[in-house]
Amino acid sequence: AYDAAGARLLVSCKEDPGEGLGRVRAVYAFALASRALAPEPAVQIARDAVDGEQTFKPSAMAVHPETGHLYVLSSVRPAVAVLDADGTLV
């Protein structure tokens, strides 16, 4: 997803969020100016908050142009998570 306010691309992980992150889904930021991927996730989505009978696996994202909320669509579980700039579920 393109984040105009942050001048970055947001990339989600369907599986392993990264070393030592546990039960979360991670969203990493790729800075367009430096062409560098941040080593730590920009947003972490707690799986306990979004997993249901099926696992929440991000497949698409978009940033709302007015609110800045991040919309994350799941590919396995038919669901969408809406997060504010801090990564808190709205």
PDB file of N, CA and C in Angstrom:
ATOM      1  N   ALA A   1       0.857  -1.179   0.000  1.00  0.00           N
ATOM      2  CA  ALA A   1       0.000   0.000   0.000  1.00  0.00           C
ATOM      3  C   ALA A   1       0.898   1.235   0.000  1.00  0.00           C
ATOM      4  N   TYR A   2       0.445   2.262  -0.685  1.00  0.00           N
ATOM      5  CA  TYR A   2       1.187   3.519  -0.716  1.00  0.00           C
ATOM      6  C   TYR A   2       0.690   4.416   0.418  1.00  0.00           C
ATOM      7  N   ASP A   3       1.605   4.896   1.237  1.00  0.00           N
ATOM      8  CA  ASP A   3       1.309   5.813   2.330  1.00  0.00           C
ATOM      9  C   ASP A   3       1.875   7.178   1.952  1.00  0.00           C
ATOM     10  N   ALA A   4       1.022   8.043   1.386  1.00  0.00           N
ATOM     11  CA  ALA A   4       1.466   9.349   0.900  1.00  0.00           C
ATOM     12  C   ALA A   4       2.023  10.219   2.025  1.00  0.00           C
ATOM     13  N   ALA A   5       1.382  10.205   3.188  1.00  0.00           N
ATOM     14  CA  ALA A   5       1.822  11.038   4.306  1.00  0.00           C
ATOM     15  C   ALA A   5       3.225  10.660   4.778  1.00  0.00           C
ATOM     16  N   GLY A   6       3.534   9.374   4.723  1.00  0.00           N
ATOM     17  CA  GLY A   6       4.846   8.902   5.164  1.00  0.00           C
ATOM     18  C   GLY A   6       5.837   8.732   4.032  1.00  0.00           C
ATOM     19  N   ALA A   7       5.415   8.978   2.791  1.00  0.00           N
ATOM     20  CA  ALA A   7       6.254   8.784   1.601  1.00  0.00           C
ATOM     21  C   ALA A   7       6.910   7.405   1.620  1.00  0.00           C
ATOM     22  N   ARG A   8       6.061   6.403   1.783  1.00  0.00           N
ATOM     23  CA  ARG A   8       6.562   5.037   1.908  1.00  0.00           C
ATOM     24  C   ARG A   8       5.575   4.035   1.341  1.00  0.00           C
ATOM     25  N   LEU A   9       6.063   2.834   1.134  1.00  0.00           N
ATOM     26  CA  LEU A   9       5.211   1.714   0.771  1.00  0.00           C
ATOM     27  C   LEU A   9       5.084   0.828   1.999  1.00  0.00           C
ATOM     28  N   LEU A  10       3.898   0.291   2.223  1.00  0.00           N
ATOM     29  CA  LEU A  10       3.662  -0.623   3.340  1.00  0.00           C
ATOM     30  C   LEU A  10       3.515  -2.028   2.773  1.00  0.00           C
ATOM     31  N   VAL A  11       4.235  -2.973   3.372  1.00  0.00           N
ATOM     32  CA  VAL A  11       4.268  -4.350   2.900  1.00  0.00           C
ATOM     33  C   VAL A  11       3.899  -5.262   4.065  1.00  0.00           C
ATOM     34  N   SER A  12       2.899  -6.127   3.860  1.00  0.00           N
ATOM     35  CA  SER A  12       2.460  -7.010   4.937  1.00  0.00           C
ATOM     36  C   SER A  12       2.989  -8.425   4.753  1.00  0.00           C
ATOM     37  N   CYS A  13       3.094  -9.135   5.851  1.00  0.00           N
ATOM     38  CA  CYS A  13       3.529 -10.531   5.849  1.00  0.00           C
ATOM     39  C   CYS A  13       2.322 -11.423   6.128  1.00  0.00           C
ATOM     40  N   LYS A  14       2.136 -12.451   5.297  1.00  0.00           N
ATOM     41  CA  LYS A  14       1.043 -13.401   5.527  1.00  0.00           C
ATOM     42  C   LYS A  14       1.405 -14.418   6.599  1.00  0.00           C
ATOM     43  N   GLU A  15       2.662 -14.715   6.746  1.00  0.00           N
ATOM     44  CA  GLU A  15       3.106 -15.754   7.667  1.00  0.00           C
ATOM     45  C   GLU A  15       4.017 -15.174   8.746  1.00  0.00           C
ATOM     46  N   ASP A  16       5.252 -15.633   8.782  1.00  0.00           N
ATOM     47  CA  ASP A  16       6.224 -15.268   9.805  1.00  0.00           C
ATOM     48  C   ASP A  16       6.450 -13.751   9.835  1.00  0.00           C
ATOM     49  N   PRO A  17       6.168 -13.094  10.965  1.00  0.00           N
ATOM     50  CA  PRO A  17       6.303 -11.638  11.037  1.00  0.00           C
ATOM     51  C   PRO A  17       7.739 -11.157  11.196  1.00  0.00           C
ATOM     52  N   GLY A  18       8.640 -12.034  11.572  1.00  0.00           N
ATOM     53  CA  GLY A  18      10.030 -11.664  11.817  1.00  0.00           C
ATOM     54  C   GLY A  18      10.499 -12.251  13.131  1.00  0.00           C
ATOM     55  N   GLU A  19      11.786 -12.286  13.294  1.00  0.00           N
ATOM     56  CA  GLU A  19      12.379 -12.920  14.468  1.00  0.00           C
ATOM     57  C   GLU A  19      11.942 -12.254  15.770  1.00  0.00           C
ATOM     58  N   GLY A  20      11.442 -13.078  16.691  1.00  0.00           N
ATOM     59  CA  GLY A  20      11.081 -12.613  18.024  1.00  0.00           C
ATOM     60  C   GLY A  20       9.775 -11.848  18.136  1.00  0.00           C
ATOM     61  N   LEU A  21       8.952 -11.829  17.080  1.00  0.00           N
ATOM     62  CA  LEU A  21       7.724 -11.028  17.132  1.00  0.00           C
ATOM     63  C   LEU A  21       6.496 -11.797  17.619  1.00  0.00           C
ATOM     64  N   GLY A  22       6.536 -13.100  17.644  1.00  0.00           N
ATOM     65  CA  GLY A  22       5.420 -13.861  18.214  1.00  0.00           C
ATOM     66  C   GLY A  22       4.158 -13.838  17.381  1.00  0.00           C
ATOM     67  N   ARG A  23       2.995 -13.806  18.079  1.00  0.00           N
ATOM     68  CA  ARG A  23       1.683 -13.939  17.432  1.00  0.00           C
ATOM     69  C   ARG A  23       1.152 -12.596  16.936  1.00  0.00           C
ATOM     70  N   VAL A  24       1.796 -12.067  15.926  1.00  0.00           N
ATOM     71  CA  VAL A  24       1.347 -10.825  15.296  1.00  0.00           C
ATOM     72  C   VAL A  24       1.434 -10.983  13.781  1.00  0.00           C
ATOM     73  N   ARG A  25       0.751 -10.100  13.091  1.00  0.00           N
ATOM     74  CA  ARG A  25       0.944  -9.930  11.653  1.00  0.00           C
ATOM     75  C   ARG A  25       1.675  -8.609  11.515  1.00  0.00           C
ATOM     76  N   ALA A  26       2.774  -8.620  10.789  1.00  0.00           N
ATOM     77  CA  ALA A  26       3.632  -7.445  10.695  1.00  0.00           C
ATOM     78  C   ALA A  26       3.438  -6.707   9.381  1.00  0.00           C
ATOM     79  N   VAL A  27       3.501  -5.388   9.458  1.00  0.00           N
ATOM     80  CA  VAL A  27       3.479  -4.520   8.286  1.00  0.00           C
ATOM     81  C   VAL A  27       4.764  -3.705   8.330  1.00  0.00           C
ATOM     82  N   TYR A  28       5.588  -3.885   7.312  1.00  0.00           N
ATOM     83  CA  TYR A  28       6.870  -3.188   7.233  1.00  0.00           C
ATOM     84  C   TYR A  28       6.757  -1.983   6.307  1.00  0.00           C
ATOM     85  N   ALA A  29       7.644  -1.013   6.510  1.00  0.00           N
ATOM     86  CA  ALA A  29       7.648   0.210   5.705  1.00  0.00           C
ATOM     87  C   ALA A  29       8.909   0.263   4.850  1.00  0.00           C
ATOM     88  N   PHE A  30       8.708   0.589   3.579  1.00  0.00           N
ATOM     89  CA  PHE A  30       9.801   0.797   2.640  1.00  0.00           C
ATOM     90  C   PHE A  30       9.826   2.278   2.300  1.00  0.00           C
ATOM     91  N   ALA A  31      10.859   2.984   2.762  1.00  0.00           N
ATOM     92  CA  ALA A  31      10.979   4.426   2.531  1.00  0.00           C
ATOM     93  C   ALA A  31      11.363   4.679   1.075  1.00  0.00           C
ATOM     94  N   LEU A  32      10.577   5.501   0.406  1.00  0.00           N
ATOM     95  CA  LEU A  32      10.817   5.768  -1.006  1.00  0.00           C
ATOM     96  C   LEU A  32      12.051   6.640  -1.235  1.00  0.00           C
ATOM     97  N   ALA A  33      12.301   7.598  -0.358  1.00  0.00           N
ATOM     98  CA  ALA A  33      13.445   8.500  -0.538  1.00  0.00           C
ATOM     99  C   ALA A  33      14.778   7.765  -0.415  1.00  0.00           C
ATOM    100  N   SER A  34      14.892   6.906   0.596  1.00  0.00           N
ATOM    101  CA  SER A  34      16.156   6.194   0.829  1.00  0.00           C
ATOM    102  C   SER A  34      16.193   4.820   0.181  1.00  0.00           C
ATOM    103  N   ARG A  35      15.026   4.389  -0.302  1.00  0.00           N
ATOM    104  CA  ARG A  35      14.903   3.040  -0.897  1.00  0.00           C
ATOM    105  C   ARG A  35      15.382   1.969   0.075  1.00  0.00           C
ATOM    106  N   ALA A  36      14.920   2.098   1.320  1.00  0.00           N
ATOM    107  CA  ALA A  36      15.338   1.171   2.367  1.00  0.00           C
ATOM    108  C   ALA A  36      14.126   0.619   3.107  1.00  0.00           C
ATOM    109  N   LEU A  37      14.198  -0.654   3.428  1.00  0.00           N
ATOM    110  CA  LEU A  37      13.167  -1.309   4.220  1.00  0.00           C
ATOM    111  C   LEU A  37      13.524  -1.177   5.690  1.00  0.00           C
ATOM    112  N   ALA A  38      12.591  -0.683   6.480  1.00  0.00           N
ATOM    113  CA  ALA A  38      12.828  -0.539   7.923  1.00  0.00           C
ATOM    114  C   ALA A  38      13.007  -1.929   8.542  1.00  0.00           C
ATOM    115  N   PRO A  39      13.951  -2.089   9.460  1.00  0.00           N
ATOM    116  CA  PRO A  39      14.195  -3.404  10.060  1.00  0.00           C
ATOM    117  C   PRO A  39      13.086  -3.846  11.020  1.00  0.00           C
ATOM    118  N   GLU A  40      12.372  -2.898  11.582  1.00  0.00           N
ATOM    119  CA  GLU A  40      11.285  -3.202  12.520  1.00  0.00           C
ATOM    120  C   GLU A  40       9.947  -2.904  11.849  1.00  0.00           C
ATOM    121  N   PRO A  41       8.887  -3.637  12.221  1.00  0.00           N
ATOM    122  CA  PRO A  41       7.574  -3.373  11.626  1.00  0.00           C
ATOM    123  C   PRO A  41       7.063  -1.968  11.951  1.00  0.00           C
ATOM    124  N   ALA A  42       6.420  -1.354  10.973  1.00  0.00           N
ATOM    125  CA  ALA A  42       5.765  -0.063  11.192  1.00  0.00           C
ATOM    126  C   ALA A  42       4.497  -0.261  12.005  1.00  0.00           C
ATOM    127  N   VAL A  43       3.841  -1.397  11.780  1.00  0.00           N
ATOM    128  CA  VAL A  43       2.594  -1.738  12.467  1.00  0.00           C
ATOM    129  C   VAL A  43       2.615  -3.225  12.796  1.00  0.00           C
ATOM    130  N   GLN A  44       2.130  -3.562  13.982  1.00  0.00           N
ATOM    131  CA  GLN A  44       1.937  -4.957  14.355  1.00  0.00           C
ATOM    132  C   GLN A  44       0.461  -5.164  14.663  1.00  0.00           C
ATOM    133  N   ILE A  45      -0.118  -6.190  14.067  1.00  0.00           N
ATOM    134  CA  ILE A  45      -1.522  -6.510  14.301  1.00  0.00           C
ATOM    135  C   ILE A  45      -1.566  -7.760  15.167  1.00  0.00           C
ATOM    136  N   ALA A  46      -2.113  -7.637  16.366  1.00  0.00           N
ATOM    137  CA  ALA A  46      -2.183  -8.773  17.286  1.00  0.00           C
ATOM    138  C   ALA A  46      -3.124  -9.836  16.731  1.00  0.00           C
ATOM    139  N   ARG A  47      -2.613 -11.039  16.523  1.00  0.00           N
ATOM    140  CA  ARG A  47      -3.443 -12.114  15.967  1.00  0.00           C
ATOM    141  C   ARG A  47      -4.574 -12.495  16.901  1.00  0.00           C
ATOM    142  N   ASP A  48      -4.384 -12.348  18.194  1.00  0.00           N
ATOM    143  CA  ASP A  48      -5.459 -12.645  19.147  1.00  0.00           C
ATOM    144  C   ASP A  48      -6.661 -11.746  18.915  1.00  0.00           C
ATOM    145  N   ALA A  49      -6.425 -10.549  18.377  1.00  0.00           N
ATOM    146  CA  ALA A  49      -7.504  -9.594  18.141  1.00  0.00           C
ATOM    147  C   ALA A  49      -8.206  -9.823  16.810  1.00  0.00           C
ATOM    148  N   VAL A  50      -7.533 -10.446  15.830  1.00  0.00           N
ATOM    149  CA  VAL A  50      -8.123 -10.580  14.494  1.00  0.00           C
ATOM    150  C   VAL A  50      -8.359 -12.014  14.027  1.00  0.00           C
ATOM    151  N   ASP A  51      -7.705 -12.990  14.642  1.00  0.00           N
ATOM    152  CA  ASP A  51      -7.936 -14.378  14.239  1.00  0.00           C
ATOM    153  C   ASP A  51      -9.298 -14.842  14.724  1.00  0.00           C
ATOM    154  N   GLY A  52      -9.977 -15.583  13.901  1.00  0.00           N
ATOM    155  CA  GLY A  52     -11.263 -16.180  14.277  1.00  0.00           C
ATOM    156  C   GLY A  52     -11.150 -17.669  14.074  1.00  0.00           C
ATOM    157  N   GLU A  53     -12.193 -18.273  13.500  1.00  0.00           N
ATOM    158  CA  GLU A  53     -12.129 -19.698  13.182  1.00  0.00           C
ATOM    159  C   GLU A  53     -11.051 -19.962  12.139  1.00  0.00           C
ATOM    160  N   GLN A  54     -10.797 -18.981  11.293  1.00  0.00           N
ATOM    161  CA  GLN A  54      -9.724 -19.068  10.310  1.00  0.00           C
ATOM    162  C   GLN A  54      -8.690 -17.996  10.633  1.00  0.00           C
ATOM    163  N   THR A  55      -7.471 -18.227  10.173  1.00  0.00           N
ATOM    164  CA  THR A  55      -6.375 -17.310  10.453  1.00  0.00           C
ATOM    165  C   THR A  55      -6.455 -16.057   9.583  1.00  0.00           C
ATOM    166  N   PHE A  56      -6.159 -14.917  10.183  1.00  0.00           N
ATOM    167  CA  PHE A  56      -6.096 -13.646   9.471  1.00  0.00           C
ATOM    168  C   PHE A  56      -4.744 -13.557   8.776  1.00  0.00           C
ATOM    169  N   LYS A  57      -4.764 -13.530   7.432  1.00  0.00           N
ATOM    170  CA  LYS A  57      -3.533 -13.433   6.647  1.00  0.00           C
ATOM    171  C   LYS A  57      -3.674 -12.275   5.671  1.00  0.00           C
ATOM    172  N   PRO A  58      -2.960 -11.173   5.909  1.00  0.00           N
ATOM    173  CA  PRO A  58      -3.078 -10.000   5.042  1.00  0.00           C
ATOM    174  C   PRO A  58      -2.786 -10.310   3.578  1.00  0.00           C
ATOM    175  N   SER A  59      -3.631  -9.759   2.703  1.00  0.00           N
ATOM    176  CA  SER A  59      -3.416  -9.962   1.272  1.00  0.00           C
ATOM    177  C   SER A  59      -3.463  -8.653   0.495  1.00  0.00           C
ATOM    178  N   ALA A  60      -4.089  -7.633   1.047  1.00  0.00           N
ATOM    179  CA  ALA A  60      -4.167  -6.330   0.389  1.00  0.00           C
ATOM    180  C   ALA A  60      -4.311  -5.255   1.456  1.00  0.00           C
ATOM    181  N   MET A  61      -3.801  -4.064   1.141  1.00  0.00           N
ATOM    182  CA  MET A  61      -3.887  -2.954   2.083  1.00  0.00           C
ATOM    183  C   MET A  61      -4.119  -1.659   1.324  1.00  0.00           C
ATOM    184  N   ALA A  62      -4.693  -0.704   2.032  1.00  0.00           N
ATOM    185  CA  ALA A  62      -4.864   0.640   1.487  1.00  0.00           C
ATOM    186  C   ALA A  62      -4.897   1.621   2.649  1.00  0.00           C
ATOM    187  N   VAL A  63      -4.379   2.813   2.399  1.00  0.00           N
ATOM    188  CA  VAL A  63      -4.399   3.882   3.394  1.00  0.00           C
ATOM    189  C   VAL A  63      -5.499   4.854   3.000  1.00  0.00           C
ATOM    190  N   HIS A  64      -6.414   5.117   3.930  1.00  0.00           N
ATOM    191  CA  HIS A  64      -7.504   6.060   3.660  1.00  0.00           C
ATOM    192  C   HIS A  64      -6.911   7.457   3.497  1.00  0.00           C
ATOM    193  N   PRO A  65      -7.227   8.149   2.407  1.00  0.00           N
ATOM    194  CA  PRO A  65      -6.591   9.443   2.137  1.00  0.00           C
ATOM    195  C   PRO A  65      -6.943  10.560   3.116  1.00  0.00           C
ATOM    196  N   GLU A  66      -8.075  10.468   3.795  1.00  0.00           N
ATOM    197  CA  GLU A  66      -8.459  11.531   4.728  1.00  0.00           C
ATOM    198  C   GLU A  66      -8.132  11.199   6.177  1.00  0.00           C
ATOM    199  N   THR A  67      -8.432   9.975   6.610  1.00  0.00           N
ATOM    200  CA  THR A  67      -8.220   9.610   8.012  1.00  0.00           C
ATOM    201  C   THR A  67      -6.829   9.056   8.279  1.00  0.00           C
ATOM    202  N   GLY A  68      -6.173   8.524   7.245  1.00  0.00           N
ATOM    203  CA  GLY A  68      -4.880   7.878   7.433  1.00  0.00           C
ATOM    204  C   GLY A  68      -4.990   6.474   7.970  1.00  0.00           C
ATOM    205  N   HIS A  69      -6.226   5.988   8.173  1.00  0.00           N
ATOM    206  CA  HIS A  69      -6.409   4.625   8.659  1.00  0.00           C
ATOM    207  C   HIS A  69      -5.907   3.623   7.626  1.00  0.00           C
ATOM    208  N   LEU A  70      -5.331   2.550   8.121  1.00  0.00           N
ATOM    209  CA  LEU A  70      -4.839   1.473   7.271  1.00  0.00           C
ATOM    210  C   LEU A  70      -5.891   0.368   7.235  1.00  0.00           C
ATOM    211  N   TYR A  71      -6.351   0.042   6.030  1.00  0.00           N
ATOM    212  CA  TYR A  71      -7.308  -1.043   5.830  1.00  0.00           C
ATOM    213  C   TYR A  71      -6.537  -2.264   5.360  1.00  0.00           C
ATOM    214  N   VAL A  72      -6.670  -3.378   6.094  1.00  0.00           N
ATOM    215  CA  VAL A  72      -5.947  -4.604   5.765  1.00  0.00           C
ATOM    216  C   VAL A  72      -6.964  -5.708   5.504  1.00  0.00           C
ATOM    217  N   LEU A  73      -6.938  -6.253   4.298  1.00  0.00           N
ATOM    218  CA  LEU A  73      -7.834  -7.330   3.893  1.00  0.00           C
ATOM    219  C   LEU A  73      -7.165  -8.665   4.159  1.00  0.00           C
ATOM    220  N   SER A  74      -7.927  -9.647   4.611  1.00  0.00           N
ATOM    221  CA  SER A  74      -7.408 -10.981   4.853  1.00  0.00           C
ATOM    222  C   SER A  74      -7.719 -11.890   3.671  1.00  0.00           C
ATOM    223  N   SER A  75      -6.776 -12.770   3.332  1.00  0.00           N
ATOM    224  CA  SER A  75      -6.971 -13.667   2.193  1.00  0.00           C
ATOM    225  C   SER A  75      -7.647 -14.976   2.579  1.00  0.00           C
ATOM    226  N   VAL A  76      -7.450 -15.464   3.775  1.00  0.00           N
ATOM    227  CA  VAL A  76      -8.020 -16.743   4.195  1.00  0.00           C
ATOM    228  C   VAL A  76      -9.340 -16.517   4.923  1.00  0.00           C
ATOM    229  N   ARG A  77      -9.274 -15.742   5.960  1.00  0.00           N
ATOM    230  CA  ARG A  77     -10.478 -15.386   6.707  1.00  0.00           C
ATOM    231  C   ARG A  77     -11.123 -14.184   6.020  1.00  0.00           C
ATOM    232  N   PRO A  78     -12.400 -14.278   5.683  1.00  0.00           N
ATOM    233  CA  PRO A  78     -13.035 -13.123   5.027  1.00  0.00           C
ATOM    234  C   PRO A  78     -13.237 -11.984   6.031  1.00  0.00           C
ATOM    235  N   ALA A  79     -12.220 -11.125   6.124  1.00  0.00           N
ATOM    236  CA  ALA A  79     -12.285 -10.046   7.115  1.00  0.00           C
ATOM    237  C   ALA A  79     -11.437  -8.879   6.667  1.00  0.00           C
ATOM    238  N   VAL A  80     -11.702  -7.727   7.285  1.00  0.00           N
ATOM    239  CA  VAL A  80     -10.875  -6.545   7.078  1.00  0.00           C
ATOM    240  C   VAL A  80     -10.581  -5.933   8.448  1.00  0.00           C
ATOM    241  N   ALA A  81      -9.330  -5.536   8.650  1.00  0.00           N
ATOM    242  CA  ALA A  81      -8.940  -4.876   9.885  1.00  0.00           C
ATOM    243  C   ALA A  81      -8.661  -3.413   9.535  1.00  0.00           C
ATOM    244  N   VAL A  82      -9.155  -2.510  10.361  1.00  0.00           N
ATOM    245  CA  VAL A  82      -8.915  -1.088  10.166  1.00  0.00           C
ATOM    246  C   VAL A  82      -8.085  -0.610  11.351  1.00  0.00           C
ATOM    247  N   LEU A  83      -6.937  -0.005  11.056  1.00  0.00           N
ATOM    248  CA  LEU A  83      -6.021   0.428  12.100  1.00  0.00           C
ATOM    249  C   LEU A  83      -5.725   1.913  11.991  1.00  0.00           C
ATOM    250  N   ASP A  84      -5.527   2.553  13.143  1.00  0.00           N
ATOM    251  CA  ASP A  84      -5.142   3.964  13.118  1.00  0.00           C
ATOM    252  C   ASP A  84      -3.631   4.051  12.917  1.00  0.00           C
ATOM    253  N   ALA A  85      -3.080   5.242  12.936  1.00  0.00           N
ATOM    254  CA  ALA A  85      -1.656   5.448  12.655  1.00  0.00           C
ATOM    255  C   ALA A  85      -0.745   4.746  13.648  1.00  0.00           C
ATOM    256  N   ASP A  86      -1.228   4.495  14.864  1.00  0.00           N
ATOM    257  CA  ASP A  86      -0.444   3.804  15.879  1.00  0.00           C
ATOM    258  C   ASP A  86      -0.567   2.287  15.786  1.00  0.00           C
ATOM    259  N   GLY A  87      -1.412   1.795  14.890  1.00  0.00           N
ATOM    260  CA  GLY A  87      -1.615   0.366  14.748  1.00  0.00           C
ATOM    261  C   GLY A  87      -2.713  -0.196  15.628  1.00  0.00           C
ATOM    262  N   THR A  88      -3.466   0.676  16.278  1.00  0.00           N
ATOM    263  CA  THR A  88      -4.576   0.242  17.122  1.00  0.00           C
ATOM    264  C   THR A  88      -5.794  -0.068  16.253  1.00  0.00           C
ATOM    265  N   LEU A  89      -6.442  -1.195  16.541  1.00  0.00           N
ATOM    266  CA  LEU A  89      -7.642  -1.560  15.803  1.00  0.00           C
ATOM    267  C   LEU A  89      -8.747  -0.546  16.034  1.00  0.00           C
ATOM    268  N   VAL A  90      -9.307  -0.068  14.932  1.00  0.00           N
ATOM    269  CA  VAL A  90     -10.414   0.879  15.005  1.00  0.00           C
ATOM    270  C   VAL A  90     -11.695   0.072  15.038  1.00  0.00           C
TER     271      VAL A  90
END
